[in-house]
Short mmCIF file of C-alpha atoms and ligand atoms in Angstrom, two decimals:
data_model
loop_
_atom_site.label_atom_id
_atom_site.label_comp_id
_atom_site.label_asym_id
_atom_site.label_seq_id
_atom_site.Cartn_x
_atom_site.Cartn_y
_atom_site.Cartn_z
CA MET A 1220 -28.23 -0.48 7.08
CA PRO A 1221 -26.11 2.65 6.42
CA ASN A 1222 -23.79 2.88 3.43
CA ALA A 1223 -20.05 3.38 3.95
CA TYR A 1224 -18.47 6.20 1.92
CA ILE A 1225 -15.18 8.05 1.97
CA SER A 1226 -15.77 11.46 3.52
CA GLY A 1227 -12.18 12.73 3.48
CA THR A 1228 -8.74 11.88 2.08
CA GLY A 1229 -5.19 12.88 2.93
CA TYR A 1230 -1.60 11.98 2.12
CA PHE A 1231 1.93 12.66 3.20
CA VAL A 1232 5.24 11.99 1.47
CA PRO A 1233 8.65 12.99 2.85
CA ASP A 1234 10.51 15.87 1.15
CA ASP A 1235 13.60 13.92 0.10
CA VAL A 1236 13.26 13.02 -3.60
CA VAL A 1237 15.55 10.16 -4.66
CA THR A 1238 15.79 9.77 -8.43
CA ASN A 1239 16.89 6.53 -10.05
CA ASP A 1240 20.30 8.01 -10.81
CA GLU A 1241 20.59 9.15 -7.20
CA LEU A 1242 20.08 5.57 -6.03
CA ALA A 1243 23.32 4.87 -7.89
CA LYS A 1244 25.14 8.03 -6.83
CA ARG A 1245 24.06 8.36 -3.20
CA PHE A 1246 24.10 4.69 -2.24
CA ASN A 1247 26.70 3.41 -4.67
CA ILE A 1248 24.28 0.90 -6.18
CA ASP A 1249 25.14 -0.54 -9.58
CA THR A 1250 21.93 0.59 -11.29
CA ASN A 1251 20.73 3.30 -13.64
CA ASP A 1252 17.68 5.29 -14.62
CA GLU A 1253 17.16 3.42 -17.88
CA TRP A 1254 17.01 -0.05 -16.24
CA ILE A 1255 14.55 0.96 -13.55
CA ARG A 1256 12.35 3.19 -15.71
CA LYS A 1257 12.08 0.63 -18.54
CA ARG A 1258 11.07 -2.29 -16.30
CA THR A 1259 8.99 -0.51 -13.65
CA GLY A 1260 8.05 3.00 -14.83
CA ILE A 1261 9.54 4.42 -11.62
CA GLU A 1262 11.46 7.70 -12.02
CA GLU A 1263 11.88 8.75 -8.40
CA ARG A 1264 10.67 7.96 -4.88
CA ARG A 1265 10.66 9.69 -1.48
CA PHE A 1266 12.84 8.61 1.44
CA ALA A 1267 12.05 9.52 5.04
CA PRO A 1268 14.89 11.11 7.03
CA ASP A 1269 16.50 9.29 9.95
CA GLY A 1270 14.12 9.78 12.88
CA MET A 1271 10.88 9.78 10.85
CA GLY A 1272 8.87 6.55 10.80
CA THR A 1273 5.61 5.00 9.67
CA ALA A 1274 3.47 6.41 12.49
CA PHE A 1275 4.59 9.99 11.88
CA MET A 1276 3.75 9.79 8.17
CA GLY A 1277 0.45 8.01 8.88
CA ALA A 1278 -0.51 10.68 11.40
CA ARG A 1279 0.17 13.54 8.97
CA ALA A 1280 -1.98 11.88 6.28
CA ALA A 1281 -4.68 11.21 8.89
CA GLU A 1282 -4.77 14.86 10.00
CA GLN A 1283 -5.49 15.92 6.43
CA ALA A 1284 -8.19 13.29 5.97
CA ILE A 1285 -9.92 14.20 9.24
CA GLU A 1286 -9.89 17.89 8.30
CA ALA A 1287 -11.08 17.20 4.75
CA ALA A 1288 -14.02 15.24 6.18
CA GLY A 1289 -14.92 18.25 8.34
CA LEU A 1290 -14.29 16.22 11.50
CA THR A 1291 -12.01 16.32 14.54
CA THR A 1292 -10.27 13.46 16.32
CA LYS A 1293 -13.24 13.36 18.71
CA ASP A 1294 -15.45 12.14 15.85
CA ILE A 1295 -13.24 9.16 14.98
CA ASP A 1296 -14.37 5.95 16.62
CA MET A 1297 -11.91 3.42 15.16
CA ILE A 1298 -8.41 3.45 13.64
CA VAL A 1299 -7.47 0.77 11.09
CA LEU A 1300 -3.89 0.89 9.83
CA GLY A 1301 -2.20 -1.19 7.11
CA THR A 1302 1.58 -1.43 6.97
CA LEU A 1303 4.41 -3.88 6.37
CA SER A 1304 6.93 -1.51 7.94
CA PRO A 1305 5.53 -1.22 11.48
CA GLU A 1306 7.22 0.91 14.13
CA CYS A 1307 8.25 -2.27 15.94
CA THR A 1308 7.27 -5.95 16.23
CA PHE A 1309 4.58 -5.14 18.74
CA PRO A 1310 2.44 -3.25 19.58
CA GLY A 1311 0.85 -2.40 16.26
CA THR A 1312 1.51 0.96 14.61
CA GLY A 1313 -2.11 2.13 15.04
CA VAL A 1314 -1.53 2.95 18.70
CA PHE A 1315 1.50 5.09 17.84
CA VAL A 1316 -0.62 7.05 15.35
CA GLN A 1317 -3.38 7.40 17.93
CA ARG A 1318 -0.88 8.84 20.43
CA GLU A 1319 0.76 11.08 17.81
CA LEU A 1320 -2.64 12.56 16.95
CA GLY A 1321 -3.46 13.19 20.58
CA PHE A 1322 -6.40 10.75 20.65
CA ALA A 1323 -5.20 9.06 23.77
CA ASP A 1324 -6.88 11.06 26.47
CA VAL A 1325 -9.21 9.78 29.15
CA ASN A 1326 -12.32 10.60 27.13
CA ASN A 1327 -11.26 9.11 23.85
CA PHE A 1328 -9.63 5.67 23.96
CA VAL A 1329 -10.24 5.01 20.27
CA PRO A 1330 -9.61 1.34 19.40
CA CYS A 1331 -6.76 0.59 16.98
CA LEU A 1332 -6.44 -2.34 14.59
CA ASP A 1333 -3.37 -3.14 12.49
CA ILE A 1334 -3.77 -4.92 9.17
CA ARG A 1335 -0.85 -7.11 8.03
CA ASN A 1336 -1.63 -7.56 4.36
CA GLN A 1337 1.19 -5.69 2.64
CA CYS A 1338 0.31 -4.31 -0.80
CA SER A 1339 -3.35 -5.28 -0.45
CA GLY A 1340 -3.47 -3.86 3.11
CA PHE A 1341 -5.56 -0.85 2.09
CA LEU A 1342 -8.23 -2.95 0.38
CA TYR A 1343 -8.32 -5.42 3.28
CA GLY A 1344 -8.66 -2.36 5.53
CA LEU A 1345 -11.39 -0.87 3.34
CA GLY A 1346 -13.40 -4.09 3.52
CA THR A 1347 -12.93 -4.17 7.30
CA ALA A 1348 -13.83 -0.49 7.80
CA ALA A 1349 -16.84 -0.66 5.46
CA SER A 1350 -18.14 -3.75 7.28
CA MET A 1351 -17.82 -1.97 10.63
CA VAL A 1352 -19.65 1.10 9.36
CA ARG A 1353 -22.38 -0.84 7.57
CA GLY A 1354 -22.86 -2.94 10.68
CA GLY A 1355 -23.87 0.23 12.49
CA GLY A 1356 -21.28 0.02 15.27
CA TYR A 1357 -19.01 2.78 13.94
CA LYS A 1358 -19.71 6.11 12.24
CA ASN A 1359 -16.24 7.31 11.21
CA VAL A 1360 -13.35 4.90 10.78
CA LEU A 1361 -9.91 6.37 10.12
CA LEU A 1362 -8.20 4.06 7.60
CA ILE A 1363 -4.48 4.57 6.99
CA GLY A 1364 -1.95 2.92 4.69
CA ALA A 1365 1.59 3.97 5.64
CA GLU A 1366 5.10 2.74 4.92
CA CYS A 1367 8.63 3.65 5.85
CA HIS A 1368 10.37 1.30 3.42
CA SER A 1369 13.67 3.06 2.90
CA HIS A 1370 14.94 2.37 6.42
CA ALA A 1371 14.57 -1.37 5.83
CA LEU A 1372 15.85 -1.70 2.24
CA ASP A 1373 19.14 -3.29 1.29
CA LEU A 1374 20.45 -0.15 -0.43
CA SER A 1375 23.38 -1.91 -2.07
CA THR A 1376 23.98 -3.65 -5.39
CA ARG A 1377 23.11 -6.97 -3.68
CA GLY A 1378 19.62 -5.66 -2.91
CA ARG A 1379 19.07 -3.56 -6.02
CA THR A 1380 16.13 -5.51 -7.50
CA VAL A 1381 13.96 -4.88 -4.45
CA ALA A 1382 15.52 -1.58 -3.34
CA SER A 1383 14.79 0.16 -6.65
CA LEU A 1384 11.03 -0.48 -6.34
CA PHE A 1385 10.01 1.00 -3.00
CA GLY A 1386 9.41 4.45 -1.53
CA ASP A 1387 8.02 6.00 1.65
CA GLY A 1388 4.66 7.68 2.20
CA ALA A 1389 1.21 7.44 3.70
CA GLY A 1390 -2.38 7.89 2.65
CA ALA A 1391 -5.49 8.08 4.80
CA VAL A 1392 -9.24 8.14 4.33
CA ILE A 1393 -12.24 8.44 6.61
CA VAL A 1394 -14.83 5.72 6.02
CA SER A 1395 -18.11 7.24 7.22
CA ALA A 1396 -21.72 6.18 7.56
CA THR A 1397 -24.32 7.73 5.27
CA ASP A 1398 -27.95 7.21 4.33
CA GLU A 1399 -27.20 8.46 0.82
CA ASP A 1400 -27.07 5.97 -2.06
CA ARG A 1401 -23.28 6.03 -2.53
CA GLY A 1402 -20.03 4.67 -1.19
CA VAL A 1403 -18.30 1.29 -1.13
CA ARG A 1404 -20.46 -1.11 -3.13
CA ARG A 1405 -18.46 -4.32 -3.37
CA TRP A 1406 -15.15 -5.82 -2.46
CA THR A 1407 -13.48 -9.14 -2.86
CA LEU A 1408 -10.35 -10.36 -1.08
CA GLY A 1409 -8.14 -13.37 -1.62
CA ALA A 1410 -4.95 -15.06 -0.43
CA ASP A 1411 -2.72 -17.96 -1.47
CA GLY A 1412 -0.35 -19.00 1.30
CA ARG A 1413 1.49 -21.42 -0.99
CA PHE A 1414 3.44 -18.35 -2.10
CA ALA A 1415 4.18 -16.95 1.37
CA GLU A 1416 7.93 -17.16 0.75
CA THR A 1417 7.85 -15.74 -2.80
CA LEU A 1418 7.94 -12.18 -1.45
CA TRP A 1419 8.85 -11.86 2.20
CA GLN A 1420 11.07 -10.23 4.76
CA ARG A 1421 11.72 -12.75 7.46
CA VAL A 1422 14.06 -10.99 9.93
CA TRP A 1423 13.79 -13.92 12.39
CA ASP A 1424 12.73 -17.57 12.49
CA ILE A 1425 10.32 -18.17 15.38
CA GLN A 1426 10.70 -21.95 14.96
CA ARG A 1427 14.29 -21.63 16.12
CA PHE A 1428 15.30 -21.40 19.75
CA PRO A 1429 16.25 -18.62 20.12
CA PHE A 1430 14.43 -16.98 17.22
CA ILE A 1431 17.48 -14.83 16.42
CA PRO A 1432 20.92 -16.44 16.93
CA GLN A 1433 23.08 -14.66 19.50
CA ASN A 1434 26.81 -14.16 19.88
CA GLU A 1435 28.61 -14.74 23.17
CA GLU A 1436 27.71 -11.26 24.38
CA GLY A 1437 24.00 -11.97 23.81
CA GLN A 1438 23.73 -9.70 20.81
CA GLY A 1439 21.36 -10.85 18.07
CA LEU A 1440 22.90 -11.78 14.72
CA VAL A 1441 20.65 -11.49 11.67
CA GLU A 1442 21.94 -12.87 8.39
CA PRO A 1443 21.37 -10.75 5.27
CA GLU A 1444 18.88 -13.25 3.77
CA LEU A 1445 16.70 -12.87 6.88
CA MET A 1446 17.22 -9.16 7.30
CA TRP A 1447 16.26 -7.97 3.81
CA ALA A 1448 13.15 -8.61 1.72
CA GLN A 1449 13.48 -11.46 -0.78
CA MET A 1450 11.38 -11.57 -3.93
CA ASP A 1451 10.88 -13.71 -7.02
CA GLY A 1452 9.92 -10.73 -9.19
CA ARG A 1453 8.72 -12.71 -12.22
CA GLN A 1454 6.36 -14.88 -10.14
CA VAL A 1455 5.00 -11.76 -8.44
CA PHE A 1456 4.43 -10.08 -11.80
CA ARG A 1457 2.62 -13.09 -13.29
CA HIS A 1458 0.31 -13.65 -10.32
CA ALA A 1459 -0.34 -9.92 -9.84
CA VAL A 1460 -1.79 -9.41 -13.33
CA GLU A 1461 -3.90 -12.57 -13.11
CA LYS A 1462 -5.35 -11.89 -9.65
CA MET A 1463 -5.92 -8.17 -10.17
CA ILE A 1464 -7.79 -8.83 -13.42
CA THR A 1465 -9.92 -11.68 -12.07
CA SER A 1466 -10.80 -9.88 -8.84
CA LEU A 1467 -11.79 -6.73 -10.74
CA MET A 1468 -13.98 -8.80 -13.04
CA THR A 1469 -15.49 -10.53 -9.99
CA VAL A 1470 -16.60 -7.28 -8.32
CA CYS A 1471 -18.00 -5.97 -11.61
CA TRP A 1472 -19.92 -9.21 -12.18
CA GLN A 1473 -21.28 -9.14 -8.61
CA GLU A 1474 -22.35 -5.52 -9.08
CA LYS A 1475 -23.85 -6.35 -12.48
CA ILE A 1476 -21.75 -3.80 -14.35
CA GLU A 1477 -19.04 -4.06 -17.01
CA ILE A 1478 -15.46 -2.82 -16.87
CA LYS A 1479 -16.42 -0.05 -19.32
CA ASP A 1480 -18.96 1.29 -16.79
CA VAL A 1481 -16.16 2.17 -14.34
CA ASP A 1482 -15.06 5.83 -14.61
CA LEU A 1483 -11.70 5.68 -12.85
CA PHE A 1484 -9.28 2.91 -11.85
CA LEU A 1485 -6.94 3.29 -8.90
CA PHE A 1486 -4.58 0.33 -9.09
CA HIS A 1487 -1.91 -0.60 -6.58
CA GLN A 1488 1.37 0.97 -7.72
CA ALA A 1489 3.84 -1.93 -7.77
CA ASN A 1490 5.04 -1.68 -11.32
CA LEU A 1491 3.69 0.47 -14.15
CA ARG A 1492 4.08 -2.53 -16.50
CA ILE A 1493 1.68 -4.58 -14.34
CA ASN A 1494 -0.93 -1.82 -14.57
CA GLU A 1495 -0.38 -1.30 -18.30
CA TYR A 1496 -0.82 -5.02 -18.88
CA ILE A 1497 -4.10 -5.05 -16.91
CA GLN A 1498 -5.29 -1.96 -18.76
CA LYS A 1499 -4.57 -3.59 -22.12
CA GLN A 1500 -6.21 -6.90 -21.22
CA LEU A 1501 -9.35 -5.16 -19.98
CA ASN A 1502 -9.38 -2.60 -22.79
CA ILE A 1503 -9.34 0.38 -20.41
CA PRO A 1504 -8.57 3.78 -22.00
CA ASP A 1505 -5.67 5.84 -20.62
CA ASP A 1506 -7.91 8.61 -19.28
CA LYS A 1507 -9.58 6.16 -16.89
CA VAL A 1508 -6.37 5.14 -15.12
CA PHE A 1509 -4.46 7.31 -12.67
CA ASN A 1510 -0.90 6.24 -11.80
CA ASN A 1511 1.72 8.01 -9.68
CA ILE A 1512 4.36 5.28 -9.35
CA MET A 1513 6.67 7.47 -11.49
CA ARG A 1514 6.95 9.91 -8.57
CA TYR A 1515 6.67 7.72 -5.48
CA GLY A 1516 7.63 4.14 -6.38
CA ASN A 1517 5.76 1.42 -4.52
CA THR A 1518 4.52 2.66 -1.14
CA THR A 1519 2.74 -0.68 -0.53
CA ALA A 1520 -0.28 -0.10 1.77
CA GLY A 1521 -0.01 3.61 0.97
CA THR A 1522 -0.40 3.43 -2.81
CA ILE A 1523 -4.19 3.47 -3.24
CA PRO A 1524 -5.01 6.05 -0.53
CA ILE A 1525 -2.22 8.34 -1.80
CA LEU A 1526 -3.58 7.96 -5.35
CA MET A 1527 -7.10 8.67 -4.11
CA ALA A 1528 -6.06 11.81 -2.24
CA GLU A 1529 -4.04 13.12 -5.20
CA ALA A 1530 -6.78 12.28 -7.70
CA GLU A 1531 -9.30 14.16 -5.57
CA ARG A 1532 -7.08 17.22 -5.18
CA GLU A 1533 -6.24 17.29 -8.90
CA GLY A 1534 -9.92 17.14 -9.86
CA ILE A 1535 -9.51 13.72 -11.52
CA LEU A 1536 -11.78 12.04 -8.98
CA LYS A 1537 -15.17 13.72 -9.10
CA PRO A 1538 -18.45 13.24 -7.23
CA GLY A 1539 -20.65 10.56 -8.75
CA MET A 1540 -17.77 8.65 -10.36
CA LYS A 1541 -17.66 4.89 -10.21
CA VAL A 1542 -14.20 3.93 -8.97
CA GLY A 1543 -12.52 0.53 -9.38
CA MET A 1544 -9.56 -0.51 -7.24
CA ALA A 1545 -7.33 -3.59 -7.29
CA ALA A 1546 -4.16 -4.64 -5.48
CA PHE A 1547 -1.86 -7.62 -5.16
CA GLY A 1548 1.12 -8.33 -2.98
CA SER A 1549 3.05 -10.44 -0.54
CA GLY A 1550 1.25 -13.41 0.98
CA PHE A 1551 0.16 -13.70 -1.79
CA THR A 1552 -2.84 -11.55 -0.93
CA TRP A 1553 -5.03 -9.50 -3.23
CA GLY A 1554 -8.31 -7.65 -3.52
CA ALA A 1555 -10.56 -5.42 -5.59
CA ALA A 1556 -13.32 -2.98 -4.72
CA LEU A 1557 -15.95 -0.83 -6.41
CA MET A 1558 -17.13 2.46 -4.99
CA ASP A 1559 -19.44 5.30 -6.03
CA TRP A 1560 -17.59 8.49 -5.08
N1 ACO B 2326 19.46 -2.09 -11.83
C1 ACO B 2326 20.21 -2.76 -12.73
N2 ACO B 2326 20.16 -4.09 -12.87
C2 ACO B 2326 19.33 -4.77 -12.09
C3 ACO B 2326 18.51 -4.14 -11.14
C4 ACO B 2326 18.61 -2.74 -11.02
N3 ACO B 2326 17.88 -2.04 -10.14
N4 ACO B 2326 17.78 -5.07 -10.50
C5 ACO B 2326 18.10 -6.24 -11.03
N5 ACO B 2326 19.05 -6.08 -12.00
C6 ACO B 2326 19.68 -7.09 -12.80
C7 ACO B 2326 19.68 -8.43 -12.12
O1 ACO B 2326 20.77 -8.53 -11.23
C8 ACO B 2326 19.82 -9.36 -13.29
O2 ACO B 2326 21.16 -9.39 -13.71
P1 ACO B 2326 21.83 -10.77 -14.21
O3 ACO B 2326 21.03 -11.15 -15.43
O4 ACO B 2326 23.24 -10.36 -14.50
O5 ACO B 2326 21.68 -11.73 -13.08
C9 ACO B 2326 19.01 -8.67 -14.39
O6 ACO B 2326 18.92 -7.30 -14.01
C10 ACO B 2326 17.61 -9.24 -14.56
O7 ACO B 2326 17.02 -9.38 -13.29
P2 ACO B 2326 15.58 -9.92 -13.10
O8 ACO B 2326 15.26 -9.95 -11.63
O9 ACO B 2326 15.45 -11.23 -13.86
O10 ACO B 2326 14.75 -8.78 -13.81
P3 ACO B 2326 13.26 -8.80 -14.29
O11 ACO B 2326 13.24 -8.58 -15.75
O12 ACO B 2326 12.48 -9.92 -13.71
O13 ACO B 2326 12.71 -7.45 -13.60
C11 ACO B 2326 11.43 -6.67 -11.74
C12 ACO B 2326 12.71 -7.33 -12.19
C13 ACO B 2326 11.37 -5.27 -12.32
C14 ACO B 2326 11.45 -6.59 -10.23
C15 ACO B 2326 10.24 -7.47 -12.24
O14 ACO B 2326 10.42 -8.85 -12.00
C16 ACO B 2326 8.98 -7.02 -11.59
O15 ACO B 2326 8.59 -5.89 -11.67
N6 ACO B 2326 8.27 -7.92 -10.93
C17 ACO B 2326 7.10 -7.54 -10.16
C18 ACO B 2326 7.53 -7.43 -8.76
C19 ACO B 2326 6.96 -6.27 -8.06
O16 ACO B 2326 6.35 -5.40 -8.61
N7 ACO B 2326 7.20 -6.25 -6.78
C20 ACO B 2326 6.77 -5.19 -5.99
C21 ACO B 2326 6.37 -5.65 -4.69
S1 ACO B 2326 5.03 -6.69 -4.72
C22 ACO B 2326 3.79 -5.82 -5.10
O17 ACO B 2326 3.68 -4.71 -4.67
C23 ACO B 2326 2.88 -6.43 -6.06
#
């Protein structure tokens, strides 16, 4: 059975930097830098311009990852894409990325799979891609986490709790087959549907007929509570620290190592306070944790692959390192993974 390792990384963030104070100034939101920075660690985030969406950002990150792996689109035999901000309801965003990258020609109908697991989408995708590669059916899986949050945020004082957390961006990796003794060692995934409504963006109600109420002209009417994401932040915080800690400990136990044996932790970037709490509970020194939430906010499925790509480019992630990852988000869903880089 081959091992599955990451042969290339890439990331893309839009140019437009929106600082905490700019959220107040540009969008007239009653908020300020001190409130956001103190509770979340976020200093700024990137917003995509009108006309740029999830597939575009995912494709740019993918191009980098493919090049970094020394491959071309012809070598990719599967696309797996995690997002909670898809281009549209259906089809999935993977096919838009495939088309954007020019995969879709008669010789190369690469299959595309969308993963709908929000903040843990990358780790669900990693488990899926690694299984495919280890199973022998695929040699190079392009795995993308991409989000265009800003176009679907309630950028007003009413929506400030959620709107101040999220940013746009994409990360991508190539999960490749190797006979070398390295790569993805373990992963664990979990979900608790009892909390499905604790962090969600409904938009419509499929149990209703019609699923979106219409006015007399047949235009759909979406109420603000359905249109914008709703979140019980304190519940999310509490469950995130618990599940990220226990799933990290689970993968370490399964791999017969201790937390102190891990060289670098790449945690989901939801809130710096969540990550600091985990770090403290598990007694992890500062130099073993890489965070970038200060600069990008929460890019959901994009956080871990963006971190990975930046860590590699900055020389923080080095060959031979043992890397621990953990994420938690809407669903609730969560996961952790261990990898030898
Ligand atoms: N600026 C100023 N004031 C604000 C803002 C803001 N951006 N947002 C909320 N407030 C106000 C609220 O209106 C409220 O005012 P009130 O007391 O007059 O009603 C007050 O601040 C306190 O609001 P809370 O929601 O109770 O604030 P809390 O201390 O819980 O912090 C936060 C909110 C930062 C979201 C926190 O709950 C949290 O980080 N939770 C984790 C959630 C998370 O990370 N979600 C990310 C997505 S999920 C994931 O990726 C894991």
